[in-house]
XYZ file of C-alpha atoms in Angstrom:
780
model
C 0.087 0.129 -0.047
C 1.467 3.121 -0.917
C 2.005 5.914 1.370
C -0.458 8.772 -0.134
C -3.424 5.563 0.429
C -2.433 5.450 4.101
C -2.299 9.381 4.260
C -5.930 9.275 2.845
C -7.014 6.723 5.503
C -5.530 8.206 8.167
C -7.396 11.394 7.373
C -10.683 9.942 6.365
C -11.197 7.811 9.577
C -10.621 10.820 11.976
C -12.851 12.629 9.654
C -15.755 9.893 9.701
C -15.698 9.782 13.317
C -16.072 13.420 13.937
C -19.247 13.671 11.507
C -20.793 10.537 13.393
C -19.946 12.448 16.751
C -21.285 15.543 15.606
C -24.329 14.149 13.498
C -25.598 12.110 16.784
C -25.313 15.602 18.804
C -27.144 17.840 15.851
C -30.454 16.717 16.723
C -30.099 17.891 20.180
C -28.250 21.263 19.446
C -30.737 23.600 20.460
C -31.957 23.288 23.806
C -35.944 23.710 23.278
C -37.638 25.585 26.332
C -40.729 24.264 27.729
C -44.006 26.505 28.575
C -44.030 28.471 31.831
C -46.135 27.604 34.693
C -48.547 30.255 35.660
C -48.121 30.802 39.325
C -51.141 33.055 40.406
C -51.081 35.199 43.780
C -53.508 37.200 45.415
C -53.422 41.135 45.140
C -51.067 40.900 48.136
C -48.652 38.345 47.095
C -50.387 35.620 49.118
C -50.004 32.044 46.781
C -53.083 31.008 45.013
C -52.481 28.260 42.749
C -49.941 26.882 40.114
C -50.606 25.060 36.649
C -50.975 21.534 38.022
C -52.641 19.709 35.311
C -51.646 16.081 35.038
C -48.013 15.636 35.731
C -46.546 18.583 34.006
C -43.078 19.735 35.299
C -43.444 23.449 37.093
C -41.376 26.589 36.385
C -39.284 27.303 33.511
C -39.276 31.312 34.113
C -36.602 32.996 32.243
C -33.731 34.297 34.790
C -31.253 36.690 33.070
C -27.427 36.010 34.007
C -27.196 39.899 35.614
C -30.305 39.457 38.031
C -28.261 37.917 40.895
C -24.499 37.612 39.985
C -23.748 35.702 43.583
C -26.184 33.005 42.467
C -24.342 32.422 38.927
C -21.098 32.424 40.819
C -22.472 29.571 43.214
C -23.638 27.555 40.536
C -20.135 27.774 38.409
C -18.372 26.875 41.625
C -20.470 23.529 42.246
C -21.199 22.721 38.885
C -18.641 23.525 36.383
C -15.823 25.700 37.761
C -14.085 26.283 34.260
C -17.426 27.274 32.284
C -15.846 30.393 30.945
C -13.077 28.301 29.638
C -14.151 25.275 27.778
C -15.989 25.103 24.518
C -18.969 23.005 26.330
C -16.922 19.939 26.845
C -14.230 19.871 29.778
C -11.623 17.827 28.857
C -10.004 18.175 32.407
C -13.106 17.052 33.881
C -13.529 14.000 31.377
C -9.939 13.078 31.792
C -9.928 13.135 35.479
C -13.633 10.900 35.145
C -11.659 8.275 32.804
C -8.883 8.237 35.229
C -11.179 7.497 38.247
C -12.907 4.555 36.144
C -9.838 2.440 36.511
C -9.779 2.705 40.463
C -13.493 1.570 40.454
C -14.662 5.649 41.562
C -16.970 7.607 39.837
C -17.173 11.046 39.184
C -19.438 13.383 36.779
C -17.821 15.097 33.897
C -21.097 16.985 32.609
C -20.624 20.395 31.931
C -23.542 23.045 32.560
C -23.649 22.829 28.492
C -24.316 19.139 28.690
C -26.730 19.632 31.578
C -28.758 22.202 29.420
C -28.967 19.435 26.552
C -29.856 16.709 28.799
C -32.600 18.823 30.018
C -34.112 19.791 26.974
C -33.711 16.261 25.578
C -34.097 14.011 28.368
C -32.948 10.280 27.552
C -31.325 7.120 29.643
C -27.764 7.624 30.404
C -25.982 5.148 28.222
C -22.528 5.847 26.752
C -24.184 6.701 23.301
C -26.410 9.578 24.899
C -23.401 10.869 26.924
C -21.864 11.262 23.399
C -24.641 12.715 21.990
C -24.979 15.193 25.095
C -21.493 15.571 24.389
C -21.476 16.540 20.619
C -24.671 18.691 21.083
C -22.933 20.813 23.913
C -20.214 21.938 21.815
C -22.417 22.638 18.916
C -24.971 24.984 21.156
C -21.655 26.883 22.818
C -20.232 27.498 19.665
C -23.854 28.180 17.977
C -25.546 30.555 20.761
C -22.405 31.583 22.995
C -22.057 30.902 26.812
C -24.518 33.434 27.898
C -27.223 31.633 26.153
C -26.172 28.193 27.474
C -26.017 29.850 30.825
C -29.492 31.903 30.494
C -30.848 28.530 29.646
C -29.479 26.708 32.530
C -30.697 29.411 35.116
C -34.209 28.584 33.225
C -34.312 24.868 33.591
C -31.842 23.336 36.177
C -33.894 21.411 38.379
C -34.920 22.700 41.950
C -36.802 19.514 43.413
C -40.451 19.489 44.111
C -40.935 18.967 39.795
C -39.888 22.572 39.943
C -37.315 23.758 37.120
C -35.453 27.005 37.188
C -34.072 29.226 39.742
C -36.794 31.905 39.226
C -39.536 29.700 39.903
C -37.533 27.964 43.043
C -36.905 31.529 44.203
C -40.420 32.206 44.242
C -41.795 29.013 45.494
C -39.022 28.299 48.560
C -38.495 32.065 49.441
C -41.461 34.175 48.058
C -39.153 36.816 46.317
C -37.641 37.333 42.812
C -34.096 36.127 42.093
C -32.644 39.373 42.292
C -33.575 39.630 45.915
C -32.179 36.297 47.054
C -29.445 36.442 49.915
C -26.046 34.593 49.640
C -27.307 31.683 52.057
C -30.257 31.522 49.712
C -28.481 31.476 46.402
C -26.112 28.914 48.032
C -28.716 26.730 48.688
C -30.511 26.822 45.297
C -26.888 25.924 43.990
C -26.863 23.254 46.053
C -30.121 21.273 44.401
C -29.227 20.260 41.234
C -27.208 17.323 42.094
C -29.636 15.632 43.874
C -33.167 17.631 43.685
C -35.104 14.788 45.515
C -32.567 14.215 48.053
C -32.690 17.883 48.975
C -36.587 18.862 49.374
C -36.233 22.031 51.080
C -39.852 21.370 52.100
C -38.925 18.305 54.193
C -36.783 18.471 57.284
C -33.766 15.809 56.281
C -33.899 17.248 52.665
C -33.671 20.755 54.043
C -30.684 19.635 56.278
C -28.701 17.673 53.377
C -28.974 20.867 51.373
C -27.861 23.198 54.043
C -24.702 20.917 54.415
C -24.137 21.128 50.416
C -24.532 24.811 50.370
C -22.059 25.086 53.208
C -19.655 23.467 50.675
C -20.837 25.846 48.020
C -19.675 28.657 50.171
C -16.459 27.307 50.788
C -15.535 26.574 47.128
C -16.579 30.536 46.260
C -14.501 31.725 49.031
C -11.228 29.507 48.073
C -11.778 30.471 44.287
C -11.963 33.958 45.308
C -15.835 34.339 43.948
C -16.729 35.638 47.165
C -15.109 37.605 49.787
C -14.599 36.310 53.332
C -16.709 38.305 54.925
C -19.642 37.507 52.501
C -19.000 34.175 52.973
C -19.060 34.391 56.650
C -22.259 35.893 56.689
C -24.102 33.465 54.246
C -22.502 30.657 56.804
C -24.324 32.614 59.779
C -27.742 32.915 58.080
C -27.465 29.135 56.883
C -27.061 28.250 60.595
C -30.348 30.287 61.592
C -32.393 29.933 58.248
C -35.986 28.230 58.812
C -37.067 25.269 56.371
C -39.310 27.203 54.001
C -42.935 25.861 54.196
C -45.381 24.517 51.231
C -48.002 27.014 50.378
C -51.332 25.683 49.618
C -54.311 26.587 47.798
C -57.027 28.317 49.069
C -60.178 25.953 48.877
C -62.805 28.793 49.362
C -61.187 30.500 46.104
C -61.182 27.150 43.707
C -63.713 28.693 41.351
C -61.757 31.775 41.108
C -58.821 30.063 40.999
C -60.513 27.920 37.824
C -61.338 31.084 36.307
C -57.771 32.845 36.556
C -56.200 29.587 35.208
C -58.660 29.539 32.461
C -57.685 33.346 31.742
C -54.054 32.841 31.977
C -54.306 30.965 29.058
C -55.044 33.941 26.920
C -52.053 35.900 28.319
C -48.775 36.207 26.135
C -46.475 33.762 26.844
C -44.083 36.193 28.476
C -46.207 37.182 31.220
C -46.256 33.803 32.314
C -42.297 33.674 33.327
C -43.377 35.548 36.940
C -45.757 35.464 38.953
C -49.206 36.797 38.056
C -50.612 39.250 40.854
C -54.347 38.610 40.628
C -56.943 41.069 41.693
C -58.185 38.918 44.396
C -58.325 40.326 48.092
C -57.883 37.581 50.456
C -59.939 39.289 53.433
C -62.842 39.947 51.335
C -62.816 36.957 49.413
C -62.790 35.222 53.223
C -65.925 37.171 54.335
C -67.898 36.765 50.750
C -67.153 32.830 51.371
C -68.550 32.747 54.637
C -71.622 35.183 53.234
C -72.362 32.515 50.722
C -72.315 29.623 52.984
C -74.433 31.435 55.591
C -77.111 32.594 52.831
C -77.387 28.950 51.906
C -77.709 27.556 55.670
C -80.544 30.446 56.689
C -82.571 29.976 53.722
C -82.199 26.011 53.062
C -85.354 25.581 54.675
C -87.022 27.809 51.841
C -85.606 25.215 49.116
C -82.539 27.490 48.258
C -79.874 25.032 47.166
C -76.749 27.524 46.439
C -75.575 30.818 46.071
C -73.063 32.649 44.367
C -71.067 36.523 45.146
C -68.949 38.496 43.422
C -67.232 41.899 44.475
C -65.544 44.206 41.556
C -63.862 47.126 42.087
C -66.126 49.768 40.783
C -63.610 52.085 38.870
C -61.622 49.155 36.823
C -63.813 46.035 37.242
C -61.179 44.121 39.070
C -62.373 41.143 40.875
C -61.760 41.284 44.915
C -64.022 38.372 45.539
C -65.765 35.675 43.696
C -67.501 32.929 45.620
C -69.077 30.280 42.935
C -70.932 28.356 45.349
C -71.290 27.614 49.425
C -68.840 24.835 48.867
C -66.733 23.335 46.144
C -66.616 19.675 47.379
C -70.568 19.823 48.365
C -71.668 17.184 45.791
C -75.222 17.241 47.455
C -75.600 21.052 46.414
C -73.359 20.588 43.297
C -70.641 22.938 44.527
C -68.209 22.165 41.977
C -70.605 24.259 39.583
C -69.407 27.930 39.392
C -72.591 29.519 39.862
C -70.959 33.198 39.276
C -70.849 31.691 35.210
C -74.550 29.724 35.179
C -76.849 31.326 32.958
C -80.063 32.113 35.137
C -83.082 34.004 34.571
C -82.477 37.661 35.163
C -85.795 38.564 36.658
C -85.814 42.753 36.896
C -82.394 43.166 37.312
C -81.560 44.566 33.634
C -84.544 47.092 33.702
C -81.521 49.717 34.607
C -80.159 49.233 31.155
C -83.414 49.371 29.324
C -84.282 52.891 31.375
C -80.640 54.106 30.360
C -81.217 53.314 26.926
C -84.462 54.919 26.847
C -82.749 58.088 28.209
C -80.055 57.895 25.468
C -82.379 57.425 22.784
C -84.250 60.624 23.299
C -87.672 58.811 23.362
C -87.762 59.175 27.172
C -86.761 62.012 29.854
C -86.977 62.141 33.348
C -90.248 64.239 33.040
C -91.784 61.068 30.895
C -94.907 59.800 32.679
C -95.271 55.701 32.315
C -98.328 54.184 32.804
C -98.415 51.405 35.566
C -102.007 50.257 34.430
C -103.140 46.980 33.193
C -101.494 45.972 30.285
C -102.444 43.254 27.764
C -101.211 42.995 24.061
C -102.881 40.425 21.111
C -100.015 37.739 19.644
C -100.589 34.872 17.448
C -101.405 32.924 20.613
C -103.915 35.028 21.905
C -103.624 37.855 24.543
C -100.568 38.434 26.843
C -101.383 40.117 30.107
C -98.244 41.575 32.357
C -98.611 42.189 35.983
C -96.730 43.659 38.862
C -94.914 41.700 41.544
C -97.378 43.056 43.979
C -100.175 42.578 41.875
C -101.227 46.353 42.241
C -101.218 49.222 39.666
C -99.340 52.850 40.708
C -101.023 54.722 38.139
C -98.753 57.567 36.540
C -95.370 57.340 37.334
C -92.318 59.226 36.567
C -89.572 57.654 34.496
C -87.081 57.504 37.132
C -89.591 56.647 39.651
C -90.621 53.524 37.815
C -87.565 52.180 37.908
C -86.617 52.720 41.323
C -90.196 50.931 42.044
C -89.209 48.095 39.627
C -92.373 48.375 37.950
C -93.107 45.543 35.349
C -95.940 47.291 33.297
C -93.855 50.784 32.963
C -90.662 48.842 31.865
C -92.579 47.151 29.301
C -93.910 50.444 27.784
C -90.155 51.573 27.782
C -89.367 48.758 26.025
C -92.172 49.229 23.392
C -90.541 52.550 23.194
C -87.083 51.896 22.281
C -87.851 48.405 20.552
C -86.601 44.941 21.660
C -84.094 44.796 18.646
C -82.188 47.628 20.036
C -82.415 47.075 23.394
C -80.958 43.306 22.881
C -78.046 45.017 20.852
C -77.502 46.743 24.228
C -77.090 43.842 26.146
C -74.693 42.270 23.723
C -72.270 44.972 23.934
C -72.523 44.479 27.710
C -71.828 41.015 27.602
C -75.238 40.141 29.106
C -76.777 38.417 26.070
C -74.590 35.790 24.713
C -76.769 33.560 22.671
C -77.717 33.946 19.106
C -81.657 33.890 19.573
C -83.318 37.129 18.056
C -85.596 39.831 19.777
C -88.755 38.168 18.394
C -87.798 35.092 20.442
C -87.533 37.199 23.732
C -90.349 39.151 23.360
C -91.759 41.006 25.878
C -89.699 38.873 28.401
C -86.893 40.666 27.321
C -87.423 43.315 30.056
C -88.669 41.402 32.704
C -86.792 37.897 33.077
C -86.691 36.243 29.637
C -83.169 36.663 29.134
C -80.582 34.020 31.276
C -77.644 35.768 32.183
C -74.469 35.154 34.433
C -73.781 36.861 37.776
C -70.363 38.053 36.612
C -71.312 39.442 33.313
C -74.035 41.360 35.648
C -71.704 43.209 38.041
C -69.398 44.082 34.913
C -72.628 45.705 33.239
C -73.681 47.438 36.531
C -69.647 48.583 36.714
C -70.427 50.031 33.219
C -72.946 52.495 34.904
C -70.727 53.646 37.706
C -68.028 54.689 34.989
C -70.127 57.065 33.460
C -71.100 54.210 30.894
C -67.849 52.939 29.735
C -67.936 49.136 28.989
C -66.074 47.294 32.154
C -65.533 43.750 32.145
C -64.420 41.838 35.261
C -60.524 41.636 35.366
C -58.508 39.174 36.761
C -55.079 40.333 36.893
C -53.210 43.216 37.810
C -50.471 44.791 35.743
C -50.518 42.337 32.815
C -49.499 43.929 29.459
C -52.069 43.697 26.916
C -55.147 44.618 29.006
C -56.901 47.907 27.741
C -57.594 50.319 30.944
C -61.439 50.776 31.664
C -60.711 54.303 30.686
C -60.302 53.355 27.145
C -63.387 50.962 26.575
C -66.131 51.810 24.369
C -69.029 53.695 25.747
C -72.372 51.989 25.821
C -74.221 54.669 27.730
C -73.953 58.207 27.919
C -72.828 59.670 31.253
C -75.927 61.700 31.434
C -78.125 58.630 31.500
C -75.548 56.456 33.528
C -75.589 58.907 36.197
C -79.259 59.267 36.459
C -79.944 55.858 36.816
C -77.461 55.390 39.457
C -79.157 58.470 41.232
C -82.676 57.003 40.976
C -81.599 53.607 42.172
C -79.832 55.074 45.464
C -82.737 57.235 45.942
C -84.674 55.627 49.039
C -87.681 58.184 48.413
C -87.782 57.098 44.984
C -88.452 53.323 45.607
C -91.793 54.470 47.560
C -94.274 53.007 47.758
C -93.200 49.506 46.610
C -90.063 49.271 48.908
C -90.464 50.282 52.378
C -87.797 52.769 53.857
C -84.777 51.523 56.421
C -85.101 47.948 54.688
C -82.119 46.011 53.250
C -82.104 48.329 50.236
C -81.210 51.628 52.232
C -77.657 52.364 53.333
C -76.058 54.961 55.555
C -74.147 56.292 52.355
C -74.926 56.476 48.555
C -75.463 52.766 47.255
C -77.525 51.873 44.031
C -79.374 48.928 44.497
C -81.217 46.465 41.889
C -83.262 43.532 43.024
C -84.691 40.931 40.803
C -86.956 37.845 41.016
C -87.281 35.259 38.175
C -90.443 33.473 37.612
C -91.536 31.023 40.213
C -88.909 32.219 42.727
C -86.049 30.288 41.135
C -83.620 32.981 40.794
C -83.226 35.971 43.449
C -80.778 38.630 42.472
C -79.262 41.613 44.027
C -76.881 44.180 42.803
C -75.339 47.072 44.924
C -73.352 49.680 43.739
C -71.285 52.508 45.503
C -68.811 54.576 43.903
C -66.158 52.187 44.885
C -67.501 48.620 44.797
C -70.145 46.275 42.953
C -71.331 43.658 44.871
C -73.747 41.087 42.947
C -75.581 38.428 44.728
C -77.642 35.305 43.295
C -79.345 32.639 45.232
C -81.120 29.493 43.424
C -81.005 25.819 43.116
C -78.922 23.686 41.118
C -81.799 22.167 38.630
C -83.352 25.397 38.489
C -86.286 24.622 40.890
C -88.365 26.815 42.322
C -87.570 28.435 45.705
C -90.051 29.155 48.317
C -90.953 32.640 47.830
C -86.883 33.576 48.228
C -86.655 36.832 46.388
C -84.508 39.533 45.438
C -85.110 41.474 48.869
C -83.533 38.354 50.657
C -80.417 38.384 48.262
C -80.020 42.098 49.189
C -79.706 41.074 52.715
C -76.480 39.615 51.867
C -75.290 42.368 49.503
C -75.967 44.892 52.376
C -74.086 43.179 54.773
C -71.202 42.589 51.905
C -71.309 46.403 51.144
C -70.768 47.384 54.887
C -67.982 44.859 55.516
C -66.303 46.830 52.411
C -66.885 50.238 53.485
C -67.183 50.386 57.407
C -66.339 54.340 57.428
C -69.042 55.012 55.017
C -71.221 52.996 57.652
C -70.427 55.757 59.947
C -70.936 58.643 57.620
C -67.378 59.001 57.155
C -65.848 59.807 53.419
C -68.908 59.240 51.827
C -68.900 59.471 48.100
C -72.188 60.800 46.260
C -73.067 59.637 42.808
C -72.518 62.678 40.508
C -75.469 64.707 38.790
C -74.975 65.047 35.571
C -72.572 67.289 33.959
C -74.054 70.727 32.873
C -77.388 69.701 33.772
C -80.010 71.840 35.550
C -82.612 70.667 38.321
C -86.204 70.956 37.831
C -88.935 70.258 40.586
C -91.794 68.258 39.014
C -95.174 67.152 39.713
C -95.273 62.936 40.305
C -98.487 62.505 38.622
C -97.898 65.123 35.479
C -94.092 65.230 34.941
C -94.508 68.905 34.276
C -93.033 71.457 36.521
C -94.638 71.408 39.791
C -97.100 74.017 40.849
C -98.462 75.475 44.229
C -100.783 72.745 44.262
C -99.138 69.901 43.774
C -98.697 67.779 46.923
C -96.015 65.647 46.006
C -92.727 66.312 43.861
C -89.468 65.177 42.657
C -86.437 67.159 41.758
C -84.981 65.627 38.267
C -81.934 66.805 36.342
C -82.234 67.795 32.409
C -79.758 69.611 29.941
C -80.901 73.304 30.013
C -82.673 73.204 26.635
C -84.649 70.182 27.677
C -85.925 71.202 31.060
C -89.836 71.439 31.466
C -91.247 74.614 31.592
C -94.945 74.249 31.563
C -96.237 73.937 34.921
C -98.832 71.170 36.058
C -102.148 70.966 34.186
C -103.400 67.846 36.750
C -103.320 69.955 39.901
C -105.422 72.855 39.308
C -107.832 75.171 41.017
C -111.604 75.231 39.907
C -114.424 77.834 40.339
C -117.393 75.773 41.712
C -120.717 76.699 43.001
C -120.162 76.048 46.414
C -123.788 75.218 47.077
C -124.052 72.518 44.712
C -120.504 71.079 44.045
C -120.773 71.685 40.396
C -118.336 73.986 38.035
C -119.376 77.536 38.430
C -120.784 79.230 35.047
C -121.997 82.732 33.985
C -125.257 82.008 35.840
C -123.531 81.113 39.097
C -124.117 83.832 41.726
C -120.884 85.306 42.806
C -121.755 85.073 46.635
C -121.449 81.465 45.946
C -118.509 80.764 43.637
C -115.224 79.349 45.523
C -112.018 77.989 44.418
C -111.309 74.354 44.801
C -108.141 71.975 43.947
C -108.680 69.086 42.046
C -106.497 66.350 40.220
C -107.793 66.223 36.929
C -106.215 62.901 35.726
C -106.136 61.984 31.698
C -109.238 59.395 30.971
C -106.888 56.378 30.797
C -106.337 56.819 34.884
C -110.017 57.148 35.728
C -110.259 53.813 37.304
C -107.081 54.013 39.188
C -107.757 57.415 40.392
C -111.216 56.511 41.645
C -109.753 53.814 43.936
C -107.253 56.103 45.357
C -109.865 59.108 46.078
C -109.061 61.101 42.981
C -112.751 61.147 41.745
C -113.769 63.048 38.414
C -114.225 66.736 38.889
C -116.919 68.375 37.419
C -116.828 69.416 34.263
C -118.673 71.405 32.001
C -120.756 70.176 28.834
C -118.916 70.849 25.672
C -120.887 68.977 22.950
C -121.178 65.125 22.927
C -118.839 63.191 24.952
C -115.863 61.153 23.806
C -115.946 57.353 24.490
C -112.906 54.622 24.017
C -113.514 51.162 25.248
C -110.097 50.230 26.815
C -110.537 46.501 28.032
C -111.148 43.989 26.319
C -109.104 44.564 23.326
C -110.790 43.824 19.840
C -110.207 40.515 18.912
C -109.482 39.262 22.003
C -109.926 35.362 22.480
C -110.659 33.834 26.018
C -110.891 30.212 27.228
C -113.699 29.254 29.638
C -111.732 26.646 32.297
C -114.443 23.567 32.474
C -112.984 22.935 36.376
C -113.296 26.417 37.721
C -116.608 27.652 39.264
C -118.261 30.192 36.610
C -118.773 32.898 39.291
C -114.887 33.511 39.221
C -114.559 33.162 35.310
C -114.860 37.025 34.559
C -113.420 39.868 32.426
C -113.523 43.753 32.859
C -115.244 46.111 30.873
C -113.622 49.336 31.178
C -113.436 52.472 28.928
C -112.190 55.936 29.313
C -115.132 58.925 29.035
C -114.510 62.873 28.604
C -115.815 64.291 30.723
C -115.653 61.799 32.884
C -118.793 62.576 34.948
C -120.721 60.904 32.185
C -122.595 57.775 32.928
C -121.999 54.865 30.605
C -123.968 52.312 29.233
C -122.721 48.923 28.424
C -124.432 46.744 25.474
C -123.435 42.878 24.520
C -124.563 41.760 21.483
C -126.912 44.576 20.955
C -128.742 43.884 24.485
C -128.223 46.088 27.696
C -125.725 44.900 30.249
C -125.050 47.369 32.690
C -124.754 51.123 33.557
C -121.444 52.229 34.945
C -120.581 55.768 36.656
C -117.205 57.258 37.106
C -114.892 54.952 36.600
C -116.626 53.201 34.222
C -115.769 49.536 34.619
C -117.936 46.360 35.146
C -117.313 42.762 35.020
C -118.268 40.596 32.315
C -119.400 36.774 32.920
C -117.504 34.288 30.499
C -119.763 31.890 28.452
C -118.729 30.186 25.220
C -119.826 32.336 22.196
C -118.788 35.431 19.931
C -119.886 38.843 21.576
C -120.339 42.354 20.393
C -119.621 45.025 23.085
C -120.345 48.364 22.919
C -120.481 51.343 25.466
C -122.729 54.366 24.892
C -122.467 57.742 27.317
C -125.571 59.222 28.707
C -125.538 61.863 25.748
C -125.825 59.296 23.010
C -121.882 59.289 22.213
C -120.612 55.707 21.208
C -117.245 54.403 21.432
C -115.985 51.813 18.752
C -117.453 48.412 19.403
C -115.214 45.572 19.981
C -115.751 41.701 19.284
C -114.095 38.990 21.569
C -114.473 35.113 21.404
C -114.976 32.943 24.278
C -113.940 29.180 23.809
């Protein structure tokens, strides 16, 4: 064989070996990084939870080389003292390890770069894998540099208890960032990677082993000159007096909040997860809220209340301060694992404030608008729909804001008719309350009085929108996380004018009269806007209380949506009241009260409660309302007026009445549609002069109405009202059914008609012969 062939063979063999060596390491050359573990704290830095899905390892928070130089030097002293000299594999350490094999001893030769590769690509410790790790370490060091390798090591080195990375370990063991670690704490973390399982800092024996090895780390640093003697002496003293870290446990009373924040953390940018996530939860408020929910269920269990929920938000920013999703997460009997803060339930009356705010913003209604709280019915494809109030009573003409404060159903339906169901549903979608795809036609009139299913958490956010002058607010779960827009930049759903008026109405105890008594659960020592709601059949009881600082939302109900025993929104108001007083003890004593502001630039006008016009000298009850200057009412009340009467006969005075018998008497002259209501409250018809034929309008029943006879009910109790408005109201009225005389009625012109199967044409004729348009009904 020639010399040339031998030379070629001599070069080819090492080249092939090098190719093989680097070939087996190339697939591992990039040390990929696992996703960071979310660790969630309360707003005071207390531990809430970490992501414990399955058996996933924890940590992998990025740590920079400059964050704590002492920690870096401690790791280099114990793990890879020549890290800054070798190319990723330490030939001196390899030679020493090989020399010891012959004597039966063992010593590792892994460098930090090799450990980084092994942590990124775990594999059994075989000769082949060792060679692959060495190859990959050389390539990674050459390609990415020592700084990259060191930072990746700080991010991924094992720290026991399934924790990886010094940043996560610093938080879990010492509850501080890496930069704040003391020299003794740095030495402890540097000691762990050699045997993470044996040096468990939460375990008494493991902590003792870690302290001994930490002492070795400090000795090595002093001998190598990486730390001065004074620092090392102080670190040894601290190690001797150091107490074992205590494992932090999650709070069972905040489990629903924890579940929600873990879900929300999935929407955050990856970089946000590489440090503690500071949640909005206040531990003291959460503890009180949880105890309150437990007590609410216990106190109402005999009334068939199965569970409850409570949410507290910061009013100005929507931060979730408390989130009690049930009375007990592990209570299977009460389905406590369900988060009732997020369970869709029938809304009752709690959506009315948004309807009234929309009415103001639409320009269709104003604070001077009068809404008729009178019997309400409409004809539809399925027959006649009748609505009622919760107390089965009617309050007649009501000022716009007082109708809301009294939570009357029928005035709310009239507002819904005015603004349109489609428009109101659009507002509810903007607020995040209407989440389904159903249209307004599906809900009908129920959209205003409980037909929509909503979630308690969304409801709290919607009320926070009112407190923020109509700017949209959504519940926030984290503080100081980039990418979350502040509330001040949010879109506006309502005008500040409408928002402020609605809150002032809901916080005015006098405006709630007569439906809600004074000094009850709805009244506070400082301004708090309160709205209750009760769904059909007492399946849901709601209360939302809003101050300038907090939103408190409470729900009571049953897991299976079964009726409770007359547990209404006023019961929920009891617990909202207690929560609000706990939140604001100073305000309870009259200190630091914050009023709901009046609308900017608005002017006050005293209005008559019955007419909605500027109050006159004879108006017995008034309300101060706020208007833009250009829209302030100027006409004086025409309902309360003084009339000249004949004092001898009580009739209106005319040209033939002697002057000595003429006197002025006050009267309340209501529109004709309020005749029956006014008569029952002592507001009889005033005498009226005769001016031509009377005006007659049948108000009930509706033309085309259909009624069903109940075969199981006594016929004496199956009647419908016949009623009409007549002007002048002093006229008597004769009723005719199918051409035959039925009854004669004085003011307020109402009578009951017994139902029997057939078709009936009904007419009303005044005493002067004036006739109203007849109606036809069918009884089946």
